[in-house]
Amino acid sequence: MAKNLIIVESPAKAKTMVKYLGKDFSALASYGHVRDLIPKKGAVDTENGFDMKYELIEKNKKHVDAIEKAMKKADALYLATDPDREGEAISWHLYEILKERGVLDDKPVHRVEFFEITKRAIQEAIKDPRELSSNLIDAQQARRALDYLVGFNLSPLLWKKVRRGLSAGRVQSPALRMIVEREEEIEKFEPREYWTIEADVEAKEKPFRAKLTHFEGKKLDQFDIGNDRRANEVETTLREKAAGRLLVTTVDKKQRKRNPSPPFTTSTLQQEAARKLGFRAYRAMRVAQQLYEGIDIDGETVGLITYMRTDSVNLSVDGVRDIRELIEQRYGVENLPDEPQTYKNKSKNAQEAHEAIRPTSAMRAPEDVKKLLKLEQFKLYDLIWKRTIGCQMIHATLDTVVIDLQAGEGNIFRATGSQVVKPGFMTVYQEGRDDGAPEEEKEGLLPPVEQGDHVNLIKVHGDQHFTEPPPRYTEASLVKSLEAYGIGRPSTYASIISTLTLREYVTLDKRSFQPTDVGRVVNKFLSEHFEHYVDYEFTAKLEDDLDAISRGEKKWKPLLKEFWEDFKKQLDAKKDVERPGVEMMEEKCPKCESVLAKRLGRNGYFIGCTGYPECSYTRNVDDEPGTSSEPQVVEGRSCPKCESDLVIKLGRYGKFIGCSNYPNCKHMEPLEQPKDMGVVCPECKQGNMLSRKSRWGKVFYSCARYPDCKYAVWNQPVEGTCPTCGHGMLTIKTTKRRGTEKVCPVKECKFTEPYDEGELDEQAAVN
């Protein structure tokens, strides 16, 4: 039997430990957390010094028993769970269980940390163990206790006041508040008209464009030209003053630098994976975990990236040396700065103990391991590798030219142009942008002109614009905002977002969050009655306090005591508040003359009689006064299963046809029948593609032969064969950045071409 027992969290890691550490070590997995608070009142005993009552997680009982059995035969225990607070807590829980079961005796217990799963890193960690950190354990216990106290006490209140199955959370609730407040901001927004004036000009047979910046000696603000009448006046004046030519008054040539982005932290990885790959936060973290735990290369499991839960933008000396060597070999010494690039963390509450996320070996290029990886693993590894290499390359150098052109005294147009003269890091990587972020000007080269030259004026034209509301939060921008406020930890963002969607507080529409009626009501209730606990600054300060505990600067139980005393007073004071989500109306019930009220139901808002249950009148919010939401019978049809009447019903995903004999008969079908798109399915080549709606109301397109053929796409199909890969159908895709394009639906194929939206109408007319 091996002398030493090492515990990790996953079985894949356990196998790797045995390979790297040899016959003196045996390895077992804890399969994540082994203990948690008992799921009932009193798990955190607020009357007795905040003692915490734990119990073994049932599904992991057999794994703990196996660890106990192996420990009886081992001489020493090495706890090698993940190198963060959660990992420290898992190690501590295991230690406590084994101590209670009497299998440790005086055997040495070591805590080991490694940030990459490579032979060198693991063997070095074993040589330099430490003791369990009481500060990290206390910080994690405090976090768990706070989450329990908030969730276990606020959630029942929500069940009572709003509806069953809801939850409130210490970090989840401020995140919901962000989404609701942004939606309210969008709803209140009133667009404002403004115009810009541009000149199409030509010099030395090269056309270019310039924008009006000064008119009649005054610098123009955004709303100075506010309607078409004023725009026409300005255009007329400029044409008269210019008389077909503009005078070059200044030519300003400069060189500017663009610096690379820092290496990935947990937060920036989630943001960029959302922007560039379309990954949800939880998917990015799941795939990153797989890359961290490693893949089989030549019979040996090798971790491809360093630990993926980190706030740090620092890189190890060895890592930087490896990256610089790769840059010199692959991109040339001219792309290597004299000194390594260093970065400062802009995030609140950043913990710099770990490295940034990087490849464990820069020499392991994405194309070298592509055949060993799943597609999503390759995409994320490619993103991490390029970002890491780019962060240590030289800055990009751009030549910029600004030309001022005069159309009569006091009227100035400005043209700007730029050219990348030395791409540097841009050869490898450029950071993505969030929706709603300002577009970079697409500037090309300007013709060589000198001060005093005249250029030909081809046309002066005005362009109408309207101000736009702030964009809805995407996963990327929500994670960015949470981090900016210092709310939560980056490792928890994925679970926060998942909870908001699972509880149906928000929906995702075109990758943007929209609050549901339930989400709005919950947020309103918490904001009105527990304002302190959805306050951004309060939540961020609590994170600061937890970080202080992890550093040994604060004690955890006094923090819990201070929090609980104030929170308990709030809870006691709010037990009898009115139920939220009820708005009294001036309208009377058509059945009993009682007052009607707008209420929140299982499927959103509805209008119902306040005389309920004596009066059962209800109707949909959008229905005309006096109408009833009693199910409408479908004329001329009966249920194909039981021959009862079919009726039109309203569910959480909209209207549908169902059997009137429900729940005895559960037949249902869509209200709208699928529409034939007139395009043959490229997979089975037998059925046509139909337009359907998912249960969430989202349109998709699938083969008419379903379920025999399960081919489906999200984008509208059109006839045509892909000229790149030969796929038998193309689709129409519209995005803010690229407009409407014809694209190949095959993921691996990159074919795109511009598409005239008028062609859609022509196709619809034919079909």
PDB file of N, CA and C in Angstrom, residues 6-9 13 17 78-82 91 110-114:
ATOM      1  N   ILE A   6      -3.147  11.279  -1.405  1.00  0.00           N
ATOM      2  CA  ILE A   6      -3.397  12.648  -1.872  1.00  0.00           C
ATOM      3  C   ILE A   6      -4.838  12.754  -2.349  1.00  0.00           C
ATOM      4  N   ILE A   7      -5.527  13.810  -1.919  1.00  0.00           N
ATOM      5  CA  ILE A   7      -6.946  14.017  -2.247  1.00  0.00           C
ATOM      6  C   ILE A   7      -7.081  15.202  -3.189  1.00  0.00           C
ATOM      7  N   VAL A   8      -7.744  14.992  -4.306  1.00  0.00           N
ATOM      8  CA  VAL A   8      -8.080  16.069  -5.240  1.00  0.00           C
ATOM      9  C   VAL A   8      -9.601  16.072  -5.416  1.00  0.00           C
ATOM     10  N   GLU A   9     -10.098  16.966  -6.253  1.00  0.00           N
ATOM     11  CA  GLU A   9     -11.557  17.097  -6.370  1.00  0.00           C
ATOM     12  C   GLU A   9     -12.171  16.218  -7.456  1.00  0.00           C
ATOM     13  N   LYS A  13      -8.185  14.188 -12.205  1.00  0.00           N
ATOM     14  CA  LYS A  13      -6.967  14.683 -11.546  1.00  0.00           C
ATOM     15  C   LYS A  13      -6.317  13.589 -10.720  1.00  0.00           C
ATOM     16  N   MET A  17      -2.393  12.432 -10.725  1.00  0.00           N
ATOM     17  CA  MET A  17      -1.518  12.466  -9.546  1.00  0.00           C
ATOM     18  C   MET A  17      -0.702  11.174  -9.433  1.00  0.00           C
ATOM     19  N   TYR A  78      -2.186  14.240   2.058  1.00  0.00           N
ATOM     20  CA  TYR A  78      -1.937  15.465   1.289  1.00  0.00           C
ATOM     21  C   TYR A  78      -3.270  15.939   0.718  1.00  0.00           C
ATOM     22  N   LEU A  79      -3.687  17.136   1.107  1.00  0.00           N
ATOM     23  CA  LEU A  79      -4.950  17.717   0.639  1.00  0.00           C
ATOM     24  C   LEU A  79      -4.633  18.661  -0.517  1.00  0.00           C
ATOM     25  N   ALA A  80      -5.047  18.273  -1.727  1.00  0.00           N
ATOM     26  CA  ALA A  80      -4.674  19.025  -2.935  1.00  0.00           C
ATOM     27  C   ALA A  80      -5.910  19.493  -3.695  1.00  0.00           C
ATOM     28  N   THR A  81      -6.920  19.956  -2.966  1.00  0.00           N
ATOM     29  CA  THR A  81      -8.109  20.522  -3.618  1.00  0.00           C
ATOM     30  C   THR A  81      -7.729  21.860  -4.251  1.00  0.00           C
ATOM     31  N   ASP A  82      -8.673  22.460  -4.993  1.00  0.00           N
ATOM     32  CA  ASP A  82      -8.360  23.664  -5.772  1.00  0.00           C
ATOM     33  C   ASP A  82      -7.761  24.777  -4.906  1.00  0.00           C
ATOM     34  N   SER A  91     -10.964  20.965   1.718  1.00  0.00           N
ATOM     35  CA  SER A  91      -9.876  20.282   2.432  1.00  0.00           C
ATOM     36  C   SER A  91     -10.137  20.267   3.935  1.00  0.00           C
ATOM     37  N   HIS A 110      -0.910  17.535   5.209  1.00  0.00           N
ATOM     38  CA  HIS A 110      -0.315  18.624   4.435  1.00  0.00           C
ATOM     39  C   HIS A 110      -1.341  19.212   3.469  1.00  0.00           C
ATOM     40  N   ARG A 111      -1.263  20.514   3.308  1.00  0.00           N
ATOM     41  CA  ARG A 111      -2.065  21.191   2.276  1.00  0.00           C
ATOM     42  C   ARG A 111      -1.120  21.578   1.145  1.00  0.00           C
ATOM     43  N   VAL A 112      -1.418  21.131  -0.075  1.00  0.00           N
ATOM     44  CA  VAL A 112      -0.568  21.469  -1.213  1.00  0.00           C
ATOM     45  C   VAL A 112      -1.387  22.228  -2.253  1.00  0.00           C
ATOM     46  N   GLU A 113      -0.720  23.181  -2.916  1.00  0.00           N
ATOM     47  CA  GLU A 113      -1.371  24.001  -3.937  1.00  0.00           C
ATOM     48  C   GLU A 113      -0.566  23.931  -5.224  1.00  0.00           C
ATOM     49  N   PHE A 114      -1.248  23.768  -6.332  1.00  0.00           N
ATOM     50  CA  PHE A 114      -0.608  23.922  -7.636  1.00  0.00           C
ATOM     51  C   PHE A 114      -1.598  24.630  -8.544  1.00  0.00           C
TER      52      PHE A 114
END
